[in-house]
CSV table of C-alpha atoms and ligand atoms in Angstrom, one decimal:
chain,number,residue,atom,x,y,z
A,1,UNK,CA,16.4,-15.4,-66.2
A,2,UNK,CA,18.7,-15.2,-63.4
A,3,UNK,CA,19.4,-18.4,-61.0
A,4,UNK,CA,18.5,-16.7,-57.8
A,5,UNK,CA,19.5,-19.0,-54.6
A,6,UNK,CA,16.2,-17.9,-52.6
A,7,UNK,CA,15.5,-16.8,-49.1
A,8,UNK,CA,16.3,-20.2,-47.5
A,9,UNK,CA,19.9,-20.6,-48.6
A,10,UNK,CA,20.8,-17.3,-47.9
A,11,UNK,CA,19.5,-17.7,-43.9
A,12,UNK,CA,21.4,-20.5,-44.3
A,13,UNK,CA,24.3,-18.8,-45.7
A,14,UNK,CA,23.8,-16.3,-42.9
A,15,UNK,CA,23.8,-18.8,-40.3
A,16,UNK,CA,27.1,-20.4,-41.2
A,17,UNK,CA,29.6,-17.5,-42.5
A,18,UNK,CA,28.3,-13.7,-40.6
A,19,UNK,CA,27.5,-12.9,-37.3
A,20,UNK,CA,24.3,-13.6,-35.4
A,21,UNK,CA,24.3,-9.9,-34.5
A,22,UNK,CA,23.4,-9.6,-38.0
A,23,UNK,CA,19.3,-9.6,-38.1
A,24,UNK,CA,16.9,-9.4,-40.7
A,25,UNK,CA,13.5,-8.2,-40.9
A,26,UNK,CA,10.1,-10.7,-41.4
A,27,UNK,CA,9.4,-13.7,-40.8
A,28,UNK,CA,9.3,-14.8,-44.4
A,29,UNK,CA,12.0,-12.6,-45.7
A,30,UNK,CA,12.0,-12.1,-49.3
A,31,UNK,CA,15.2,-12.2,-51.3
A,32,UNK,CA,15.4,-9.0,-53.0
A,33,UNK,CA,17.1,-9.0,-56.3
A,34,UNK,CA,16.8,-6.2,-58.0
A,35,UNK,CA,15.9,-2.2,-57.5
A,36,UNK,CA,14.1,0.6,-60.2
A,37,UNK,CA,14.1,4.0,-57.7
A,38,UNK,CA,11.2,3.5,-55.6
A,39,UNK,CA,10.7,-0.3,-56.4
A,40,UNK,CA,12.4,-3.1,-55.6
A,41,UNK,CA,12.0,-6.7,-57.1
A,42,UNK,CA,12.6,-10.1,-54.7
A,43,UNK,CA,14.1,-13.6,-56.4
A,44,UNK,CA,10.6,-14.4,-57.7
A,45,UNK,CA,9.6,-11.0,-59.4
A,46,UNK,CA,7.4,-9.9,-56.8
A,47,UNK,CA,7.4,-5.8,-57.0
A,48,UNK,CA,7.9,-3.8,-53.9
A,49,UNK,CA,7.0,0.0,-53.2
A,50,UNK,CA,9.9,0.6,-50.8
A,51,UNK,CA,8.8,2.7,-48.1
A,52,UNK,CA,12.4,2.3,-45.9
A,53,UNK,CA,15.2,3.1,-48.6
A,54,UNK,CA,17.3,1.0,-47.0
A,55,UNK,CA,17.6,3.0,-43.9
A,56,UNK,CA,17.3,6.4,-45.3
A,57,UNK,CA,20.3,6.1,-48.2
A,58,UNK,CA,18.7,5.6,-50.8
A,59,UNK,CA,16.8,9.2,-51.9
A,60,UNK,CA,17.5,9.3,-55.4
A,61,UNK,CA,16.4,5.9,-55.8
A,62,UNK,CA,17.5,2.5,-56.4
A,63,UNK,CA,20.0,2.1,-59.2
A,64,UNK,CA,19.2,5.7,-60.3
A,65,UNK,CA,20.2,5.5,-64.3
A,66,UNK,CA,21.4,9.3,-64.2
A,67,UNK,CA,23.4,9.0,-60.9
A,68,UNK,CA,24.7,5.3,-61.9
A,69,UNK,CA,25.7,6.8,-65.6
A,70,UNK,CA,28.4,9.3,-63.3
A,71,UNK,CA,29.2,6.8,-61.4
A,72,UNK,CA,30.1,4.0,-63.9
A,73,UNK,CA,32.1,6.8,-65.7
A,74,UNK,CA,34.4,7.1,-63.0
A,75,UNK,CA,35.3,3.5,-62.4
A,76,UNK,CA,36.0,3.0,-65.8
A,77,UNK,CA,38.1,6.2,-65.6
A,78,UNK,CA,39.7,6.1,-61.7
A,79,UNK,CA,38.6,4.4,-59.1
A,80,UNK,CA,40.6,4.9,-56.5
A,81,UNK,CA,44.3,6.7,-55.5
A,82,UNK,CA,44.1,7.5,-51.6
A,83,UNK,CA,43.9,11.3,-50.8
A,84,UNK,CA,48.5,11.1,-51.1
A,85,UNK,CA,47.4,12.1,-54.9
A,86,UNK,CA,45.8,14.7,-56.0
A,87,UNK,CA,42.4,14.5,-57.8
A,88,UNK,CA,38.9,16.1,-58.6
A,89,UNK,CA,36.3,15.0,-57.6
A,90,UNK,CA,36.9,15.0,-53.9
A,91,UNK,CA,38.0,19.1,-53.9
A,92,UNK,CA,34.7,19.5,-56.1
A,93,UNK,CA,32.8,17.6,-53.9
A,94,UNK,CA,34.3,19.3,-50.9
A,95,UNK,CA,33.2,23.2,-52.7
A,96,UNK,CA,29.8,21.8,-53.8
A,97,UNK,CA,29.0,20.9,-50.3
A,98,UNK,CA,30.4,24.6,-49.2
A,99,UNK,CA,27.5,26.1,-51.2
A,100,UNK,CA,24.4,23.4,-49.6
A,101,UNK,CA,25.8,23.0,-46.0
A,102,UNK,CA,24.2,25.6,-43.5
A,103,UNK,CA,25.8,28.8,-43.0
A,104,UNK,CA,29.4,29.3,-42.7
A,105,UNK,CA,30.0,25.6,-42.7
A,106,UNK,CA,32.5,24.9,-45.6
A,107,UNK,CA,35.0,22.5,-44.7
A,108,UNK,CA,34.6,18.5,-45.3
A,109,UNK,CA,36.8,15.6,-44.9
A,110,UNK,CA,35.4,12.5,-46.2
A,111,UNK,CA,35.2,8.9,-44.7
A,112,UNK,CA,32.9,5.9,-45.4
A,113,UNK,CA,30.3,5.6,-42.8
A,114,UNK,CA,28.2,7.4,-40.4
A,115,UNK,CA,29.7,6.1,-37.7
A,116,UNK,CA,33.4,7.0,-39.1
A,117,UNK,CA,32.0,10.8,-39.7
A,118,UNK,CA,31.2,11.1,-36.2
A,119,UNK,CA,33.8,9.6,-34.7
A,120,UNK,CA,35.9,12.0,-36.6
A,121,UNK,CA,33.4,15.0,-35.4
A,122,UNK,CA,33.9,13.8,-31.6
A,123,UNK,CA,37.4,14.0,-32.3
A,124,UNK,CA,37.3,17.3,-33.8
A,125,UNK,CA,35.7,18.9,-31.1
A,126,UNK,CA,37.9,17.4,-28.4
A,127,UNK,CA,41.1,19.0,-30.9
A,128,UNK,CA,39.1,22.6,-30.9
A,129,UNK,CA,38.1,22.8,-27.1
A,130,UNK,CA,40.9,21.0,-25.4
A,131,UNK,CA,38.3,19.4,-23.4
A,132,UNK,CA,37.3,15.9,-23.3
A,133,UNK,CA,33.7,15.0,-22.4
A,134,UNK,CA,30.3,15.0,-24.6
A,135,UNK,CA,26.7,15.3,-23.7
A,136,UNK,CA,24.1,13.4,-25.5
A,137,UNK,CA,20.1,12.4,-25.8
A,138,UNK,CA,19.1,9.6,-24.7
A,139,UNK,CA,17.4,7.0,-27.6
A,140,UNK,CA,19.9,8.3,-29.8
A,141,UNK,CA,22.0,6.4,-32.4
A,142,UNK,CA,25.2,7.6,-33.6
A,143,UNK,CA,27.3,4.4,-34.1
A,144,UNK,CA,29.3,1.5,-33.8
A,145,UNK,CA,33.0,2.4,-33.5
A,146,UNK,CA,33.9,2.8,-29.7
A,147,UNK,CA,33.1,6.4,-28.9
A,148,UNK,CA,29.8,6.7,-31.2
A,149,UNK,CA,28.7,3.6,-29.9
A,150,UNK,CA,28.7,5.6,-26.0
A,151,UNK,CA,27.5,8.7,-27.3
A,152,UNK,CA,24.6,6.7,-28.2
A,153,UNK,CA,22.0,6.1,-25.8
A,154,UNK,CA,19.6,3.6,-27.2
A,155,UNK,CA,20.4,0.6,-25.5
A,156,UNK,CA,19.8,-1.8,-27.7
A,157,UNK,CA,22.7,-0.5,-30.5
A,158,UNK,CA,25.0,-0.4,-27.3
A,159,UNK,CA,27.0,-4.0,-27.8
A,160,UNK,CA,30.0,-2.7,-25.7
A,161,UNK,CA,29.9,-3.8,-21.9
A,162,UNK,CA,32.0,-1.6,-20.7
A,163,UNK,CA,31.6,1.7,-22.9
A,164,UNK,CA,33.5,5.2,-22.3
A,165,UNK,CA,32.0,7.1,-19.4
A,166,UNK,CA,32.9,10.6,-21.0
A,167,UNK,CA,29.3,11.0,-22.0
A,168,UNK,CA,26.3,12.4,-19.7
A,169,UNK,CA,22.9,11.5,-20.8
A,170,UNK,CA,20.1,13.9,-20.7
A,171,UNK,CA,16.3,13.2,-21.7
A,172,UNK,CA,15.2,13.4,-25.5
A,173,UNK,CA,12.4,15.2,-26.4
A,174,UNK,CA,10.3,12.3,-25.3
A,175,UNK,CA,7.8,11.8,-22.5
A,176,UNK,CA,4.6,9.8,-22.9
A,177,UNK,CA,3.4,11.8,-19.5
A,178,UNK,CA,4.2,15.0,-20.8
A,179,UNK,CA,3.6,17.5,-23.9
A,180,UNK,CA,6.6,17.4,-26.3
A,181,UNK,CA,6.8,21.1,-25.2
A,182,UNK,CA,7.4,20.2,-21.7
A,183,UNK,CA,9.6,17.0,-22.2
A,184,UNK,CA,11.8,19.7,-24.3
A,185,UNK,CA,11.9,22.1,-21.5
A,186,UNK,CA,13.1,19.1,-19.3
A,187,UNK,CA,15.5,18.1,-22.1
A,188,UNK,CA,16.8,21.9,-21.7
A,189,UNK,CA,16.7,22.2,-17.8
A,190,UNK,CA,18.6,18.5,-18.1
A,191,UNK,CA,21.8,20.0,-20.8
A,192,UNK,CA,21.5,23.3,-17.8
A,193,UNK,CA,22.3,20.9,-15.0
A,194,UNK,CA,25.3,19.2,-16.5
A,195,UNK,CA,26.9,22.6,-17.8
A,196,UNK,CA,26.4,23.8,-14.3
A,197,UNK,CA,28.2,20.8,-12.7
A,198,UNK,CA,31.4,20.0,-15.6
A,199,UNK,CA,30.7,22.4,-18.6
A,200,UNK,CA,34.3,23.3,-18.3
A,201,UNK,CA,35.3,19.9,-19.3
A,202,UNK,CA,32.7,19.4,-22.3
A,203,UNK,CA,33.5,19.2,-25.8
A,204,UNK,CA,30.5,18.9,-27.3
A,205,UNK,CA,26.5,18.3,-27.5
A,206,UNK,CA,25.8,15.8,-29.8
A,207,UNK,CA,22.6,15.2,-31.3
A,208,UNK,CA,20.4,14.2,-34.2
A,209,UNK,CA,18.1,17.0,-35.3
A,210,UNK,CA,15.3,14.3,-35.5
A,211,UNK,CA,16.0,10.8,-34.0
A,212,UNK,CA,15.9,8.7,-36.6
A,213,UNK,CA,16.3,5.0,-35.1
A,214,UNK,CA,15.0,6.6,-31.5
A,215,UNK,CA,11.5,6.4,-33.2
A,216,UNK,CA,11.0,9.6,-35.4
A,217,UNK,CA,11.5,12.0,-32.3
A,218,UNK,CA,11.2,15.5,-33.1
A,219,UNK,CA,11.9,18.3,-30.8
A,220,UNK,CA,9.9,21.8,-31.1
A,221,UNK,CA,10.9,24.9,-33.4
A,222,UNK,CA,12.6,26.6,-30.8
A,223,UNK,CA,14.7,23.3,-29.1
A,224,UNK,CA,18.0,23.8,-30.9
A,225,UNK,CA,17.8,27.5,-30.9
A,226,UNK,CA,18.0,27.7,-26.8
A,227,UNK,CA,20.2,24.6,-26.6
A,228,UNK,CA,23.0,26.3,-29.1
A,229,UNK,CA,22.9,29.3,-26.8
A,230,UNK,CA,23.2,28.0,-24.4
A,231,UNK,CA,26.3,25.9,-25.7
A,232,UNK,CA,27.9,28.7,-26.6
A,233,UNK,CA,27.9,30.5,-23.6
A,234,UNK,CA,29.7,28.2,-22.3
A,235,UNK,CA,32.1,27.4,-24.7
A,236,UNK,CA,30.5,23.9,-25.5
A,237,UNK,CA,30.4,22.8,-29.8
A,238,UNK,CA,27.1,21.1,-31.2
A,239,UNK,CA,27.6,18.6,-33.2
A,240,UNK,CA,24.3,17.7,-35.7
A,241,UNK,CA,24.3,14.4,-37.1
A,242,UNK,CA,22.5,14.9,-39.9
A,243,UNK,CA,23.2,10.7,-41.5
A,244,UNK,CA,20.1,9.8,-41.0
A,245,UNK,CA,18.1,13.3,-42.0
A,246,UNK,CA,20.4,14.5,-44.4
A,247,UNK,CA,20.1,15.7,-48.3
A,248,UNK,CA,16.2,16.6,-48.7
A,249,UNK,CA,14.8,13.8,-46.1
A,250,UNK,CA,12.7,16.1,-44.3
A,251,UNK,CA,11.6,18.9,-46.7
A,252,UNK,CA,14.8,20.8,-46.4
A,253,UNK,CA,18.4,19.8,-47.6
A,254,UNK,CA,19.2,19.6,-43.9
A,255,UNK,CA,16.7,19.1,-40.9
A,256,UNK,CA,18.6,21.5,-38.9
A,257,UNK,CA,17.7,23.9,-41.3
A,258,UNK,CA,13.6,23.8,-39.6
A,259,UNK,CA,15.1,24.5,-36.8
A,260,UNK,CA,17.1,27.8,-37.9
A,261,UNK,CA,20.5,27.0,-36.0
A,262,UNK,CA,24.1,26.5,-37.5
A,263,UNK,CA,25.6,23.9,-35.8
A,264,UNK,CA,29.8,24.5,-35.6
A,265,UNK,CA,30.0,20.5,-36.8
A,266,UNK,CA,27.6,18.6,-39.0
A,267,UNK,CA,28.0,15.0,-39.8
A,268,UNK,CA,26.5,13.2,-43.2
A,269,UNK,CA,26.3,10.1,-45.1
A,270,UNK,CA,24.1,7.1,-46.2
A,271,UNK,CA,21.8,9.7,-48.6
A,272,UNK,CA,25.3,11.3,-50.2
A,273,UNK,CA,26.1,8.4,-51.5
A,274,UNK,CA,22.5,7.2,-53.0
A,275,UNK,CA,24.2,3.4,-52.1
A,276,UNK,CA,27.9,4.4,-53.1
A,277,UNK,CA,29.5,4.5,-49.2
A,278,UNK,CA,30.7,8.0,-48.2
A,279,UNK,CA,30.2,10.1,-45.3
A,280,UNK,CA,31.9,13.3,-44.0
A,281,UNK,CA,32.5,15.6,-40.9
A,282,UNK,CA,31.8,19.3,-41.8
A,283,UNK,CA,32.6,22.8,-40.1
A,284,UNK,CA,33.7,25.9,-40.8
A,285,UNK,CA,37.1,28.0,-40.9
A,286,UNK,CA,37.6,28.7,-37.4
A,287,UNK,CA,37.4,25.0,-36.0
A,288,UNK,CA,38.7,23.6,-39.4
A,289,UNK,CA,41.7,25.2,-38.9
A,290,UNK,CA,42.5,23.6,-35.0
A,291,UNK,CA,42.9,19.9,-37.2
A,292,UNK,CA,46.2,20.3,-38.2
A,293,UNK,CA,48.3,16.9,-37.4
A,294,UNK,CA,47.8,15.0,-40.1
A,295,UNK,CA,45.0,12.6,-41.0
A,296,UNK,CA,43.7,10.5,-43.6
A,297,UNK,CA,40.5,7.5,-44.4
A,298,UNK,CA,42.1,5.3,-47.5
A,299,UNK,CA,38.9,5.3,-49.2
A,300,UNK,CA,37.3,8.3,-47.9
A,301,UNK,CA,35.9,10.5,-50.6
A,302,UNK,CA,37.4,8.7,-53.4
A,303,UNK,CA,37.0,9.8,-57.3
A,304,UNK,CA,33.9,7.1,-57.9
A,305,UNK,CA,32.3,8.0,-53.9
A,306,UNK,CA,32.9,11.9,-54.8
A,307,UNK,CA,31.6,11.5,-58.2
A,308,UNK,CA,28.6,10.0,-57.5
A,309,UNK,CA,28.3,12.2,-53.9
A,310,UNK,CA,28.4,15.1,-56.7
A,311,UNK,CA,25.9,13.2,-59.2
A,312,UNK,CA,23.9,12.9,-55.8
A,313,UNK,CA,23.4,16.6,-55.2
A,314,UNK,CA,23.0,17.4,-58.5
A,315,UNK,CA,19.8,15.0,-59.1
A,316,UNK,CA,18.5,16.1,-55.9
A,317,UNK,CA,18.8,19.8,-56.8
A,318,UNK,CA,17.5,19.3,-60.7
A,319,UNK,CA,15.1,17.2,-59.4
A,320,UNK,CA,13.5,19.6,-56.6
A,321,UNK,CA,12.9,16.7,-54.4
A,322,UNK,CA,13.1,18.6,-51.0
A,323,UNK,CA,9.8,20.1,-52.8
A,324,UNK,CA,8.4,16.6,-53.2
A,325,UNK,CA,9.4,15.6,-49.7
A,326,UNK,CA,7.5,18.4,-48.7
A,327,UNK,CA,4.6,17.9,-50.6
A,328,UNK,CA,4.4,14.1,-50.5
A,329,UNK,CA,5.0,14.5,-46.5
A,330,UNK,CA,2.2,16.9,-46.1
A,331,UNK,CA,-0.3,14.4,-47.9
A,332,UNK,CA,1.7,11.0,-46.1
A,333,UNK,CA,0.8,12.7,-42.7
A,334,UNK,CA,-2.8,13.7,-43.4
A,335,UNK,CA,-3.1,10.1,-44.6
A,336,UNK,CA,-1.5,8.6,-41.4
A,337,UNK,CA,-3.3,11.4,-39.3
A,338,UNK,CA,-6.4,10.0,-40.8
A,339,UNK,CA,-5.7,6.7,-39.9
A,340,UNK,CA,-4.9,7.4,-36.2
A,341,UNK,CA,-8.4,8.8,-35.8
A,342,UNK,CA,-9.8,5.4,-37.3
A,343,UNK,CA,-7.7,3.2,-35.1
A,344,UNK,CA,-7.0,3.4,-31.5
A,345,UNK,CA,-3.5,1.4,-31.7
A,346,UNK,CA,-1.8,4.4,-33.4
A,347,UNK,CA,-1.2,6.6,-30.5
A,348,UNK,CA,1.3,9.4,-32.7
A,349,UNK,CA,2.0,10.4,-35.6
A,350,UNK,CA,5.1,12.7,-35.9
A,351,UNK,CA,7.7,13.7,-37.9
A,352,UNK,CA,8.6,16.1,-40.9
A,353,UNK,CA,8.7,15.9,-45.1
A,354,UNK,CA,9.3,12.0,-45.8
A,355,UNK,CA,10.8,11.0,-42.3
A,356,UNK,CA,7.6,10.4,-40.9
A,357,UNK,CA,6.5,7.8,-37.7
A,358,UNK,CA,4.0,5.8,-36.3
A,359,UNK,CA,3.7,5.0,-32.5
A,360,UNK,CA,1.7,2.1,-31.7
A,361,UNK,CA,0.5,1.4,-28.1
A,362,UNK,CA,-1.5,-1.5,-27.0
A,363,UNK,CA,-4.8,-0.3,-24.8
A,364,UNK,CA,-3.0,-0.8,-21.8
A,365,UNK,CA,0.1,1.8,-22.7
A,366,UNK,CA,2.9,-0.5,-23.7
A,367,UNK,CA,5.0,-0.7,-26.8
A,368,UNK,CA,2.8,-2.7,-29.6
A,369,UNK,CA,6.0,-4.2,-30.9
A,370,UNK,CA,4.4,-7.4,-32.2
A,371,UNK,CA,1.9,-5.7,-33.9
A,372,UNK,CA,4.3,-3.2,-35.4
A,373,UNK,CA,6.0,-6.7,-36.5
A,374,UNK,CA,2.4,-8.1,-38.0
A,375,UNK,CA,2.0,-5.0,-40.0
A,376,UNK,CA,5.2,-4.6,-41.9
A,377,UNK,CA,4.7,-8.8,-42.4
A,378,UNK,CA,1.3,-8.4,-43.9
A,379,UNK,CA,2.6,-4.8,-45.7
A,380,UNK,CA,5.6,-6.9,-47.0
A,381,UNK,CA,2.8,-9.6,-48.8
A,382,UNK,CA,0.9,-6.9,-50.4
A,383,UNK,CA,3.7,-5.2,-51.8
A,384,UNK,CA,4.8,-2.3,-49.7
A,385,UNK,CA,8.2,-2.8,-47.3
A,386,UNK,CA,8.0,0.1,-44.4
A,387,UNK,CA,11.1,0.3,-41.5
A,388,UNK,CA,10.3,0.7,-37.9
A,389,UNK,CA,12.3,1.9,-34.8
A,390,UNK,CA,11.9,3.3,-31.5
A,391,UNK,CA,13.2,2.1,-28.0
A,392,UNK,CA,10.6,-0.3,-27.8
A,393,UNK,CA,10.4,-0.9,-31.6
A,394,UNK,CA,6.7,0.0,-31.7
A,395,UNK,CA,7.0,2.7,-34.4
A,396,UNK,CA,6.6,2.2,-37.8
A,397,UNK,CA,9.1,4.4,-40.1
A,398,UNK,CA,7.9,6.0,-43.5
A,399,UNK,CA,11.6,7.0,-45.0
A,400,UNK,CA,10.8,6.3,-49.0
A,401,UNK,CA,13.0,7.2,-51.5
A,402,UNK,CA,12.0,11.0,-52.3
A,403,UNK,CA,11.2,10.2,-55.9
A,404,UNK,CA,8.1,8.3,-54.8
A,405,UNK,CA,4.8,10.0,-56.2
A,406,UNK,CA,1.4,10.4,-55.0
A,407,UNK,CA,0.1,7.8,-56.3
A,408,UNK,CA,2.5,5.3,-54.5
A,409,UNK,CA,1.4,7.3,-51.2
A,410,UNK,CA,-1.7,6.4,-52.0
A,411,UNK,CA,-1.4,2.7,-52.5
A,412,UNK,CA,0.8,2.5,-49.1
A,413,UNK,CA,-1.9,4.1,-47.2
A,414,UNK,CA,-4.8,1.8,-49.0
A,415,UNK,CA,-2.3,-0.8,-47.7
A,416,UNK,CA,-1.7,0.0,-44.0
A,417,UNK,CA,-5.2,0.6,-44.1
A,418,UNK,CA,-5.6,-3.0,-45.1
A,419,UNK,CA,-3.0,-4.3,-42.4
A,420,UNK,CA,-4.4,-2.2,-39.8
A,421,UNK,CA,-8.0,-3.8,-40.3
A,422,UNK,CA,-6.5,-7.0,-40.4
A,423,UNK,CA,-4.8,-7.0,-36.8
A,424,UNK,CA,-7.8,-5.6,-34.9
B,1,PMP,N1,24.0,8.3,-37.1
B,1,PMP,C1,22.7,8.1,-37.4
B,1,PMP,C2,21.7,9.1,-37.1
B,1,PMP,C3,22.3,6.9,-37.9
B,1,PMP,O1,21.0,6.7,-38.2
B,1,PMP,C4,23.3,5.9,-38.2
B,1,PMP,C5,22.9,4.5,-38.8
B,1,PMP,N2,21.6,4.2,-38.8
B,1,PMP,C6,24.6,6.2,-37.9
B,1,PMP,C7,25.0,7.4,-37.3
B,1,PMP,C8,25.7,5.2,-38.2
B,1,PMP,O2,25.9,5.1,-39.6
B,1,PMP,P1,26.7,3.9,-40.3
B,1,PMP,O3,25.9,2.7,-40.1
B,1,PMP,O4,26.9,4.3,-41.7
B,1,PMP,O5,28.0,3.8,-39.6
């Protein structure tokens, strides 16, 4: 039996040696030991049905035997030379990718994070168009180097006081006084306005095809499809960050795919990886082409991240689990649906395959964000841990690793049920 230090020491711990930026969820947070794909186990056995996968990453699983089997392999074998040598896994990574990415996408370069693949995307696109500017949604998160961190427009994941003031703003596809159809168009009308004023100077849209930490945001079928026209009149690159969305999340390998438009750059990570970091900026031969000085991320893509990446894809595919995030998101959102009828505090429920969300409002309008916090307290006693986001962080997130079944759907609900009753 392992000595396991406890939740106490490792506040504690927390206090004294990282950064108080650095938060943690619950009151009484568990210390969570150990992980079986969609189960994790705290310091005193207690069993968990994770419902968050730590932010989206984990979609295979935790510890996933077949994945870790690959990856293992490769450590013992190579772990790491720096892209100055040439190896494997990374070029067969890179091809793999070619084959899943949407349309005529088919170049990668590989770094660690999400926030290193779009900062190389924003890059990109300013090497391609010459130009220097971005547009983006507001209540979106794309990162925390300095440039992701001001294309992002939720406030509360913007640290920097004084960020870069190349980016315009324009409203999300959310309005609490309007249909999302309407708040779309305004989204629209808003992107029209500032290509009519600087469009010559704009790189790039950037966007997440469903806002992941903005609160499960997602725009209509035919959003993307007018804003990439009218991008490309004008010249303009869209650049889909697909790290939170990514590899089977939503139904499809890519959630831009429901929305039948190939972006010029795409941006993944966390879910590649299953746990193992990598993340990469993607595009296709024509833009590829314009990044020519040279460049290079130490560990980007090495032979254990690529291996596994490949391991990754492969499980995924054999697996069919954009089928079961389909399937298992049809039944999680007839559950949840149900629920909203039974309780007035759930004013939404939106979202697509297993990325769903839960808005909760108070009876006078405002953000229930202490009540989103007493849910996922009493959810995390009987066994279930669920994420939330949202600006005012009054949505609760359903992102469970995709191998989940229906049965664990089933006991989540029975759950949130329970912790729903409970805060009345
Ligand atoms: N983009 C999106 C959509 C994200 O959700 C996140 C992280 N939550 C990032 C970028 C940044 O990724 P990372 O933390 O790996 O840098």
């Amino acid at each position: 039996m392992h000595n396991y230090v406890g939740p106490q020491k490792i506040i504690q711990k927390k206090n004294e040696f990282l950064f108080p930026c650095s938060k943690h969820f619950y009151k009484k947070p568990p210390q969570i030991a150990r992980g079986e794909m969609q189960y994790l186990f705290d310091s005193d056995g207690n069993k968990y049905l994770d419902f968050f996968a730590g932010v989206s990453v984990v979609n295979c699983g935790h510890c996933n035997p077949e994945i870790l089997k690959t990856t293992i392999e490769q450590l013992e074998t190579l772990q790491h030379t720096s892209t100055i040598y040439l190896t494997e896994p990374i070029v067969n990574l890179a091809e793999k990718l070619s084959h899943i990415l949407p349309g005529d996408i088919n170049h990668s370069f590989f770094c660690c994070t999400g926030s290193e693949a779009n900062e190389g995307a924003l890059l990109l696109a300013r090497i391609y168009t010459g130009r220097h500017e971005f547009i983006s949604l507001n209540n979106s998160l794309h990162g925390r180097t300095y440039l992701t961190m001001s294309v992002t427009g939720l406030p509360m994941w913007r640290a920097d006081p004084v960020l870069s003031d190349c980016v315009t703003f324009v409203p999300n596809c959310y309005n609490k006084d309007k249909t999302l159809e309407e708040a779309a168009y305004d989204s629209l009308e808003a992107i029209a306005r500032v290509i009519e004023t600087k469009g010559a100077d704009i790189a790039a849209l950037i966007a997440e095809p469903l806002q992941g930490n903005g609160g499960i945001i997602t725009p209509p079928k035919w959003y993307f499809k007018k804003m990439k026209a009218m991008l490309e009149k004008n010249g303009i690159l869209l650049i889909i960050d697909e790290v939170q969305t990514g590899f089977a999340r939503t139904g499809k390998m890519f959630a831009i795919e429901h929305y039948d438009v190939v972006p010029d750059i795409i941006t993944v990570a966390k879910a590649l990886g299953n746990g193992t970091p990598i993340s990469a900026f993607c595009t296709n031969d024509k833009i590829a082409t314009a990044f020519t000085s040279a460049s290079a991320s130490t560990l980007g893509g090495n032979p254990v991240a690529a291996s596994t990446a490949i391991a990754v894809l492969n499980y995924i595919d054999k697996n069919n689990l954009c089928l079961n995030a389909q399937k298992l998101g049809i039944k999680l959102k007839t559950g949840l649906l149900k629920l909203k009828e039974k309780y007035p505090i759930i004013y939404d429920v939106r979202g697509k395959g297993l990325m769903q969300g839960v808005e909760l409002l108070k009876a006078n309008g405002e953000p229930a964000f202490e009540e989103a916090d007493l849910i996922l307290e009493i959810l995390k006693d009987e066994g279930v841990l669920l994420g939330k986001n949202g600006i005012g962080r009054n949505v609760l997130a359903f992102q469970p690793p995709l191998v989940i079944t229906e049965q664990d759907v089933d006991f989540m609900l029975v759950k949130l049920n329970l912790a729903l009753d409970k805060i009345r």
